[in-house]
Amino acid sequence: MKTSLLSHLETFLVVARLGSFSAAARELRVSPAAVSQSTRQLEEQLRVVLFTRTTRSMALTDAGRRLLEGAGPGLGQALASLREVSAQPGETVGRLKLTVPEIAWPHVIAPVLPAFRERHPRVEVEVVVENRFVDIVAEGYDAGVRLHEAIERDMVQVRLTDAFRFVVVAAPSYLERHGTPQKPEDLLHHECFTIRIPSSGALYAWELERGKRNWRVPVRGGIVTNHRELTLALVEQGLGLAYAFEPAVREALRTGRLVRVLEQYAPSVPGFFLYFPSRARRSGPLRLFVEVVKELAGKTL
């Protein structure tokens, strides 16, 4: 009875709004007879008359007006919500929340989202760009993007990119004025753009490697910022050296606005991965996102 009552109430609201059984039938895509029958059944269940009808017109009775005023707004919102969350056959409705570091989103998320949204337009995607390490379970995320070494071992991982390097870069004008570092220790005598580690507040030491040897160089400079685009813009103006995600500076390197420094010491990392807890595989939106990611993986860098 509750299901039929809700259906009859929906029909009543449409008739009351349009003032016509035939117009309501067209909107609801049913016959006028079905609309009339639904209205009669509602009146019988409520034991009141909702419409006054003549051969030329119809109007709400006092009971009909009170029902429209009392139930109309709430029921209308409820029905709209039901339509919003309901899915057609083969369609997925839901929400996907991702945490993504700043250096990754232009290369591994932005290229995927257009294809995903085109295929699954009723999945709402929230992308939070942040450089801190996030407990995705505790903070309500469905998945995250991180470098391989920063992901907990109990997480499912889906490769987003091939391996890539971090490189030290500078503008030719800076090197002309200050010389070119030849070994990692030389960086201590240069102006270097630095960032703070969100978890500790300490300045990040640039990580370099050659063969089996590794360096962590505590570089310093007059500008500290976690904004990658600001850093690269100032580096191109000759203000100092930067430690950069190589794909992010590929165009600047190609055009000569920037050049690599200490390239033989550039460390390579396995790449970016989408990660999520194994139980999250039950999430329909996440499962579909992983499908698109796997299809486009390796095409974004």
mmCIF file with all atom_site columns, C-alpha atoms in Angstrom, residues 96-250:
data_model
loop_
_atom_site.group_PDB
_atom_site.id
_atom_site.type_symbol
_atom_site.label_atom_id
_atom_site.label_alt_id
_atom_site.label_comp_id
_atom_site.label_asym_id
_atom_site.label_entity_id
_atom_site.label_seq_id
_atom_site.pdbx_PDB_ins_code
_atom_site.Cartn_x
_atom_site.Cartn_y
_atom_site.Cartn_z
_atom_site.occupancy
_atom_site.B_iso_or_equiv
_atom_site.pdbx_formal_charge
_atom_site.auth_seq_id
_atom_site.auth_comp_id
_atom_site.auth_asym_id
_atom_site.auth_atom_id
_atom_site.pdbx_PDB_model_num
ATOM 1   C CA . LEU A 1 96  ? 34.017 8.895  -6.146  1.00 0.00 ? 96  LEU A CA 1
ATOM 2   C CA . LYS A 1 97  ? 36.402 10.864 -3.909  1.00 0.00 ? 97  LYS A CA 1
ATOM 3   C CA . LEU A 1 98  ? 40.124 10.907 -4.738  1.00 0.00 ? 98  LEU A CA 1
ATOM 4   C CA . THR A 1 99  ? 43.190 12.401 -3.058  1.00 0.00 ? 99  THR A CA 1
ATOM 5   C CA . VAL A 1 100 ? 45.906 13.388 -5.549  1.00 0.00 ? 100 VAL A CA 1
ATOM 6   C CA . PRO A 1 101 ? 49.280 15.148 -5.113  1.00 0.00 ? 101 PRO A CA 1
ATOM 7   C CA . GLU A 1 102 ? 49.786 18.391 -6.972  1.00 0.00 ? 102 GLU A CA 1
ATOM 8   C CA . ILE A 1 103 ? 52.446 17.087 -9.351  1.00 0.00 ? 103 ILE A CA 1
ATOM 9   C CA . ALA A 1 104 ? 50.278 14.159 -10.444 1.00 0.00 ? 104 ALA A CA 1
ATOM 10  C CA . TRP A 1 105 ? 46.852 15.545 -11.274 1.00 0.00 ? 105 TRP A CA 1
ATOM 11  C CA . PRO A 1 106 ? 47.701 17.202 -14.644 1.00 0.00 ? 106 PRO A CA 1
ATOM 12  C CA . HIS A 1 107 ? 49.333 14.021 -15.913 1.00 0.00 ? 107 HIS A CA 1
ATOM 13  C CA . VAL A 1 108 ? 47.350 11.118 -14.486 1.00 0.00 ? 108 VAL A CA 1
ATOM 14  C CA . ILE A 1 109 ? 43.912 12.414 -13.430 1.00 0.00 ? 109 ILE A CA 1
ATOM 15  C CA . ALA A 1 110 ? 43.043 15.262 -15.805 1.00 0.00 ? 110 ALA A CA 1
ATOM 16  C CA . PRO A 1 111 ? 43.541 13.038 -18.904 1.00 0.00 ? 111 PRO A CA 1
ATOM 17  C CA . VAL A 1 112 ? 41.340 10.271 -17.444 1.00 0.00 ? 112 VAL A CA 1
ATOM 18  C CA . LEU A 1 113 ? 38.390 12.325 -16.208 1.00 0.00 ? 113 LEU A CA 1
ATOM 19  C CA . PRO A 1 114 ? 36.938 13.351 -19.607 1.00 0.00 ? 114 PRO A CA 1
ATOM 20  C CA . ALA A 1 115 ? 36.672 9.733  -20.756 1.00 0.00 ? 115 ALA A CA 1
ATOM 21  C CA . PHE A 1 116 ? 35.296 8.607  -17.400 1.00 0.00 ? 116 PHE A CA 1
ATOM 22  C CA . ARG A 1 117 ? 32.660 11.357 -17.230 1.00 0.00 ? 117 ARG A CA 1
ATOM 23  C CA . GLU A 1 118 ? 31.578 10.735 -20.812 1.00 0.00 ? 118 GLU A CA 1
ATOM 24  C CA . ARG A 1 119 ? 30.970 7.067  -20.065 1.00 0.00 ? 119 ARG A CA 1
ATOM 25  C CA . HIS A 1 120 ? 29.540 7.487  -16.558 1.00 0.00 ? 120 HIS A CA 1
ATOM 26  C CA . PRO A 1 121 ? 27.895 10.913 -16.344 1.00 0.00 ? 121 PRO A CA 1
ATOM 27  C CA . ARG A 1 122 ? 25.949 10.080 -13.170 1.00 0.00 ? 122 ARG A CA 1
ATOM 28  C CA . VAL A 1 123 ? 29.040 9.391  -11.099 1.00 0.00 ? 123 VAL A CA 1
ATOM 29  C CA . GLU A 1 124 ? 30.103 12.516 -9.220  1.00 0.00 ? 124 GLU A CA 1
ATOM 30  C CA . VAL A 1 125 ? 33.891 12.805 -8.918  1.00 0.00 ? 125 VAL A CA 1
ATOM 31  C CA . GLU A 1 126 ? 35.561 14.848 -6.185  1.00 0.00 ? 126 GLU A CA 1
ATOM 32  C CA . VAL A 1 127 ? 39.315 15.364 -6.597  1.00 0.00 ? 127 VAL A CA 1
ATOM 33  C CA . VAL A 1 128 ? 41.157 16.828 -3.605  1.00 0.00 ? 128 VAL A CA 1
ATOM 34  C CA . VAL A 1 129 ? 44.630 18.030 -4.584  1.00 0.00 ? 129 VAL A CA 1
ATOM 35  C CA . GLU A 1 130 ? 46.940 17.873 -1.561  1.00 0.00 ? 130 GLU A CA 1
ATOM 36  C CA . ASN A 1 131 ? 50.553 16.972 -0.947  1.00 0.00 ? 131 ASN A CA 1
ATOM 37  C CA . ARG A 1 132 ? 50.210 15.432 2.527   1.00 0.00 ? 132 ARG A CA 1
ATOM 38  C CA . PHE A 1 133 ? 49.960 11.702 3.157   1.00 0.00 ? 133 PHE A CA 1
ATOM 39  C CA . VAL A 1 134 ? 46.302 10.823 3.656   1.00 0.00 ? 134 VAL A CA 1
ATOM 40  C CA . ASP A 1 135 ? 44.685 7.937  5.511   1.00 0.00 ? 135 ASP A CA 1
ATOM 41  C CA . ILE A 1 136 ? 42.112 7.325  2.797   1.00 0.00 ? 136 ILE A CA 1
ATOM 42  C CA . VAL A 1 137 ? 39.996 4.991  4.934   1.00 0.00 ? 137 VAL A CA 1
ATOM 43  C CA . ALA A 1 138 ? 39.817 7.257  7.994   1.00 0.00 ? 138 ALA A CA 1
ATOM 44  C CA . GLU A 1 139 ? 39.182 10.392 5.937   1.00 0.00 ? 139 GLU A CA 1
ATOM 45  C CA . GLY A 1 140 ? 36.495 8.983  3.672   1.00 0.00 ? 140 GLY A CA 1
ATOM 46  C CA . TYR A 1 141 ? 38.337 8.726  0.364   1.00 0.00 ? 141 TYR A CA 1
ATOM 47  C CA . ASP A 1 142 ? 37.645 5.967  -2.133  1.00 0.00 ? 142 ASP A CA 1
ATOM 48  C CA . ALA A 1 143 ? 41.169 5.967  -3.554  1.00 0.00 ? 143 ALA A CA 1
ATOM 49  C CA . GLY A 1 144 ? 44.351 7.991  -3.843  1.00 0.00 ? 144 GLY A CA 1
ATOM 50  C CA . VAL A 1 145 ? 47.284 8.595  -6.161  1.00 0.00 ? 145 VAL A CA 1
ATOM 51  C CA . ARG A 1 146 ? 50.836 8.345  -4.857  1.00 0.00 ? 146 ARG A CA 1
ATOM 52  C CA . LEU A 1 147 ? 54.329 7.205  -5.749  1.00 0.00 ? 147 LEU A CA 1
ATOM 53  C CA . HIS A 1 148 ? 54.819 3.475  -5.263  1.00 0.00 ? 148 HIS A CA 1
ATOM 54  C CA . GLU A 1 149 ? 57.100 3.782  -2.249  1.00 0.00 ? 149 GLU A CA 1
ATOM 55  C CA . ALA A 1 150 ? 54.587 5.964  -0.374  1.00 0.00 ? 150 ALA A CA 1
ATOM 56  C CA . ILE A 1 151 ? 51.757 3.404  -0.502  1.00 0.00 ? 151 ILE A CA 1
ATOM 57  C CA . GLU A 1 152 ? 51.022 1.016  2.373   1.00 0.00 ? 152 GLU A CA 1
ATOM 58  C CA . ARG A 1 153 ? 51.619 -2.650 1.562   1.00 0.00 ? 153 ARG A CA 1
ATOM 59  C CA . ASP A 1 154 ? 48.047 -3.706 2.315   1.00 0.00 ? 154 ASP A CA 1
ATOM 60  C CA . MET A 1 155 ? 46.619 -1.503 -0.433  1.00 0.00 ? 155 MET A CA 1
ATOM 61  C CA . VAL A 1 156 ? 45.605 -2.600 -3.924  1.00 0.00 ? 156 VAL A CA 1
ATOM 62  C CA . GLN A 1 157 ? 47.727 -0.736 -6.499  1.00 0.00 ? 157 GLN A CA 1
ATOM 63  C CA . VAL A 1 158 ? 46.939 0.038  -10.126 1.00 0.00 ? 158 VAL A CA 1
ATOM 64  C CA . ARG A 1 159 ? 49.760 1.461  -12.241 1.00 0.00 ? 159 ARG A CA 1
ATOM 65  C CA . LEU A 1 160 ? 49.048 4.887  -13.734 1.00 0.00 ? 160 LEU A CA 1
ATOM 66  C CA . THR A 1 161 ? 52.417 5.707  -15.330 1.00 0.00 ? 161 THR A CA 1
ATOM 67  C CA . ASP A 1 162 ? 55.671 4.149  -16.360 1.00 0.00 ? 162 ASP A CA 1
ATOM 68  C CA . ALA A 1 163 ? 58.771 4.844  -14.303 1.00 0.00 ? 163 ALA A CA 1
ATOM 69  C CA . PHE A 1 164 ? 60.083 8.402  -14.538 1.00 0.00 ? 164 PHE A CA 1
ATOM 70  C CA . ARG A 1 165 ? 62.829 10.592 -13.115 1.00 0.00 ? 165 ARG A CA 1
ATOM 71  C CA . PHE A 1 166 ? 63.139 13.594 -10.852 1.00 0.00 ? 166 PHE A CA 1
ATOM 72  C CA . VAL A 1 167 ? 65.629 16.062 -12.317 1.00 0.00 ? 167 VAL A CA 1
ATOM 73  C CA . VAL A 1 168 ? 67.376 19.235 -11.219 1.00 0.00 ? 168 VAL A CA 1
ATOM 74  C CA . VAL A 1 169 ? 66.633 22.049 -13.669 1.00 0.00 ? 169 VAL A CA 1
ATOM 75  C CA . ALA A 1 170 ? 67.663 25.640 -14.170 1.00 0.00 ? 170 ALA A CA 1
ATOM 76  C CA . ALA A 1 171 ? 67.325 28.415 -16.697 1.00 0.00 ? 171 ALA A CA 1
ATOM 77  C CA . PRO A 1 172 ? 70.364 28.997 -18.950 1.00 0.00 ? 172 PRO A CA 1
ATOM 78  C CA . SER A 1 173 ? 70.543 32.573 -17.630 1.00 0.00 ? 173 SER A CA 1
ATOM 79  C CA . TYR A 1 174 ? 71.000 31.351 -14.049 1.00 0.00 ? 174 TYR A CA 1
ATOM 80  C CA . LEU A 1 175 ? 73.805 28.982 -15.031 1.00 0.00 ? 175 LEU A CA 1
ATOM 81  C CA . GLU A 1 176 ? 75.551 31.722 -17.004 1.00 0.00 ? 176 GLU A CA 1
ATOM 82  C CA . ARG A 1 177 ? 75.649 33.909 -13.877 1.00 0.00 ? 177 ARG A CA 1
ATOM 83  C CA . HIS A 1 178 ? 76.319 31.285 -11.210 1.00 0.00 ? 178 HIS A CA 1
ATOM 84  C CA . GLY A 1 179 ? 77.938 28.329 -12.965 1.00 0.00 ? 179 GLY A CA 1
ATOM 85  C CA . THR A 1 180 ? 76.748 24.742 -13.318 1.00 0.00 ? 180 THR A CA 1
ATOM 86  C CA . PRO A 1 181 ? 76.896 22.289 -10.393 1.00 0.00 ? 181 PRO A CA 1
ATOM 87  C CA . GLN A 1 182 ? 79.066 19.271 -11.203 1.00 0.00 ? 182 GLN A CA 1
ATOM 88  C CA . LYS A 1 183 ? 78.335 17.061 -8.186  1.00 0.00 ? 183 LYS A CA 1
ATOM 89  C CA . PRO A 1 184 ? 75.512 16.885 -5.608  1.00 0.00 ? 184 PRO A CA 1
ATOM 90  C CA . GLU A 1 185 ? 77.502 18.736 -2.925  1.00 0.00 ? 185 GLU A CA 1
ATOM 91  C CA . ASP A 1 186 ? 77.764 21.769 -5.231  1.00 0.00 ? 186 ASP A CA 1
ATOM 92  C CA . LEU A 1 187 ? 74.031 22.376 -4.739  1.00 0.00 ? 187 LEU A CA 1
ATOM 93  C CA . LEU A 1 188 ? 74.792 23.653 -1.230  1.00 0.00 ? 188 LEU A CA 1
ATOM 94  C CA . HIS A 1 189 ? 76.370 26.741 -2.832  1.00 0.00 ? 189 HIS A CA 1
ATOM 95  C CA . HIS A 1 190 ? 73.415 27.519 -5.107  1.00 0.00 ? 190 HIS A CA 1
ATOM 96  C CA . GLU A 1 191 ? 70.040 29.177 -4.777  1.00 0.00 ? 191 GLU A CA 1
ATOM 97  C CA . CYS A 1 192 ? 67.528 26.307 -4.656  1.00 0.00 ? 192 CYS A CA 1
ATOM 98  C CA . PHE A 1 193 ? 63.750 26.400 -4.456  1.00 0.00 ? 193 PHE A CA 1
ATOM 99  C CA . THR A 1 194 ? 62.654 24.342 -1.471  1.00 0.00 ? 194 THR A CA 1
ATOM 100 C CA . ILE A 1 195 ? 59.427 22.913 -0.076  1.00 0.00 ? 195 ILE A CA 1
ATOM 101 C CA . ARG A 1 196 ? 58.325 21.921 3.401   1.00 0.00 ? 196 ARG A CA 1
ATOM 102 C CA . ILE A 1 197 ? 57.321 18.373 4.243   1.00 0.00 ? 197 ILE A CA 1
ATOM 103 C CA . PRO A 1 198 ? 53.660 18.699 5.353   1.00 0.00 ? 198 PRO A CA 1
ATOM 104 C CA . SER A 1 199 ? 53.927 16.119 8.137   1.00 0.00 ? 199 SER A CA 1
ATOM 105 C CA . SER A 1 200 ? 57.013 17.586 9.843   1.00 0.00 ? 200 SER A CA 1
ATOM 106 C CA . GLY A 1 201 ? 57.477 21.126 8.563   1.00 0.00 ? 201 GLY A CA 1
ATOM 107 C CA . ALA A 1 202 ? 61.109 20.338 7.725   1.00 0.00 ? 202 ALA A CA 1
ATOM 108 C CA . LEU A 1 203 ? 62.594 21.448 4.418   1.00 0.00 ? 203 LEU A CA 1
ATOM 109 C CA . TYR A 1 204 ? 62.815 18.653 1.868   1.00 0.00 ? 204 TYR A CA 1
ATOM 110 C CA . ALA A 1 205 ? 66.328 17.403 1.085   1.00 0.00 ? 205 ALA A CA 1
ATOM 111 C CA . TRP A 1 206 ? 66.795 16.717 -2.631  1.00 0.00 ? 206 TRP A CA 1
ATOM 112 C CA . GLU A 1 207 ? 67.289 13.011 -3.303  1.00 0.00 ? 207 GLU A CA 1
ATOM 113 C CA . LEU A 1 208 ? 69.900 12.068 -5.896  1.00 0.00 ? 208 LEU A CA 1
ATOM 114 C CA . GLU A 1 209 ? 71.508 8.789  -6.878  1.00 0.00 ? 209 GLU A CA 1
ATOM 115 C CA . ARG A 1 210 ? 74.210 7.343  -9.083  1.00 0.00 ? 210 ARG A CA 1
ATOM 116 C CA . GLY A 1 211 ? 74.737 3.623  -9.275  1.00 0.00 ? 211 GLY A CA 1
ATOM 117 C CA . LYS A 1 212 ? 74.367 2.244  -5.765  1.00 0.00 ? 212 LYS A CA 1
ATOM 118 C CA . ARG A 1 213 ? 75.148 5.525  -4.040  1.00 0.00 ? 213 ARG A CA 1
ATOM 119 C CA . ASN A 1 214 ? 72.444 7.909  -2.796  1.00 0.00 ? 214 ASN A CA 1
ATOM 120 C CA . TRP A 1 215 ? 72.530 11.524 -1.648  1.00 0.00 ? 215 TRP A CA 1
ATOM 121 C CA . ARG A 1 216 ? 70.084 13.600 0.387   1.00 0.00 ? 216 ARG A CA 1
ATOM 122 C CA . VAL A 1 217 ? 71.216 17.173 -0.128  1.00 0.00 ? 217 VAL A CA 1
ATOM 123 C CA . PRO A 1 218 ? 69.842 19.752 2.396   1.00 0.00 ? 218 PRO A CA 1
ATOM 124 C CA . VAL A 1 219 ? 69.518 22.529 -0.182  1.00 0.00 ? 219 VAL A CA 1
ATOM 125 C CA . ARG A 1 220 ? 68.492 26.052 0.801   1.00 0.00 ? 220 ARG A CA 1
ATOM 126 C CA . GLY A 1 221 ? 67.230 29.140 -0.951  1.00 0.00 ? 221 GLY A CA 1
ATOM 127 C CA . GLY A 1 222 ? 65.432 32.406 -0.492  1.00 0.00 ? 222 GLY A CA 1
ATOM 128 C CA . ILE A 1 223 ? 62.022 31.089 -1.613  1.00 0.00 ? 223 ILE A CA 1
ATOM 129 C CA . VAL A 1 224 ? 60.096 28.229 -0.025  1.00 0.00 ? 224 VAL A CA 1
ATOM 130 C CA . THR A 1 225 ? 56.861 27.190 -1.724  1.00 0.00 ? 225 THR A CA 1
ATOM 131 C CA . ASN A 1 226 ? 54.819 24.050 -2.338  1.00 0.00 ? 226 ASN A CA 1
ATOM 132 C CA . HIS A 1 227 ? 53.305 25.494 -5.523  1.00 0.00 ? 227 HIS A CA 1
ATOM 133 C CA . ARG A 1 228 ? 54.897 23.711 -8.455  1.00 0.00 ? 228 ARG A CA 1
ATOM 134 C CA . GLU A 1 229 ? 53.782 26.135 -11.159 1.00 0.00 ? 229 GLU A CA 1
ATOM 135 C CA . LEU A 1 230 ? 55.069 29.139 -9.196  1.00 0.00 ? 230 LEU A CA 1
ATOM 136 C CA . THR A 1 231 ? 58.409 27.425 -8.673  1.00 0.00 ? 231 THR A CA 1
ATOM 137 C CA . LEU A 1 232 ? 58.865 26.589 -12.350 1.00 0.00 ? 232 LEU A CA 1
ATOM 138 C CA . ALA A 1 233 ? 57.810 30.078 -13.464 1.00 0.00 ? 233 ALA A CA 1
ATOM 139 C CA . LEU A 1 234 ? 60.452 31.655 -11.205 1.00 0.00 ? 234 LEU A CA 1
ATOM 140 C CA . VAL A 1 235 ? 63.096 29.125 -12.205 1.00 0.00 ? 235 VAL A CA 1
ATOM 141 C CA . GLU A 1 236 ? 62.506 30.005 -15.860 1.00 0.00 ? 236 GLU A CA 1
ATOM 142 C CA . GLN A 1 237 ? 63.212 33.626 -14.898 1.00 0.00 ? 237 GLN A CA 1
ATOM 143 C CA . GLY A 1 238 ? 66.644 32.588 -13.641 1.00 0.00 ? 238 GLY A CA 1
ATOM 144 C CA . LEU A 1 239 ? 66.038 32.846 -9.893  1.00 0.00 ? 239 LEU A CA 1
ATOM 145 C CA . GLY A 1 240 ? 67.446 29.445 -8.949  1.00 0.00 ? 240 GLY A CA 1
ATOM 146 C CA . LEU A 1 241 ? 67.434 25.679 -9.313  1.00 0.00 ? 241 LEU A CA 1
ATOM 147 C CA . ALA A 1 242 ? 64.439 23.367 -8.901  1.00 0.00 ? 242 ALA A CA 1
ATOM 148 C CA . TYR A 1 243 ? 63.944 19.663 -8.256  1.00 0.00 ? 243 TYR A CA 1
ATOM 149 C CA . ALA A 1 244 ? 61.246 18.665 -10.731 1.00 0.00 ? 244 ALA A CA 1
ATOM 150 C CA . PHE A 1 245 ? 59.043 15.800 -11.846 1.00 0.00 ? 245 PHE A CA 1
ATOM 151 C CA . GLU A 1 246 ? 60.560 15.326 -15.333 1.00 0.00 ? 246 GLU A CA 1
ATOM 152 C CA . PRO A 1 247 ? 57.291 14.980 -17.312 1.00 0.00 ? 247 PRO A CA 1
ATOM 153 C CA . ALA A 1 248 ? 56.147 18.306 -15.863 1.00 0.00 ? 248 ALA A CA 1
ATOM 154 C CA . VAL A 1 249 ? 59.109 20.164 -17.398 1.00 0.00 ? 249 VAL A CA 1
ATOM 155 C CA . ARG A 1 250 ? 59.367 18.233 -20.654 1.00 0.00 ? 250 ARG A CA 1
#
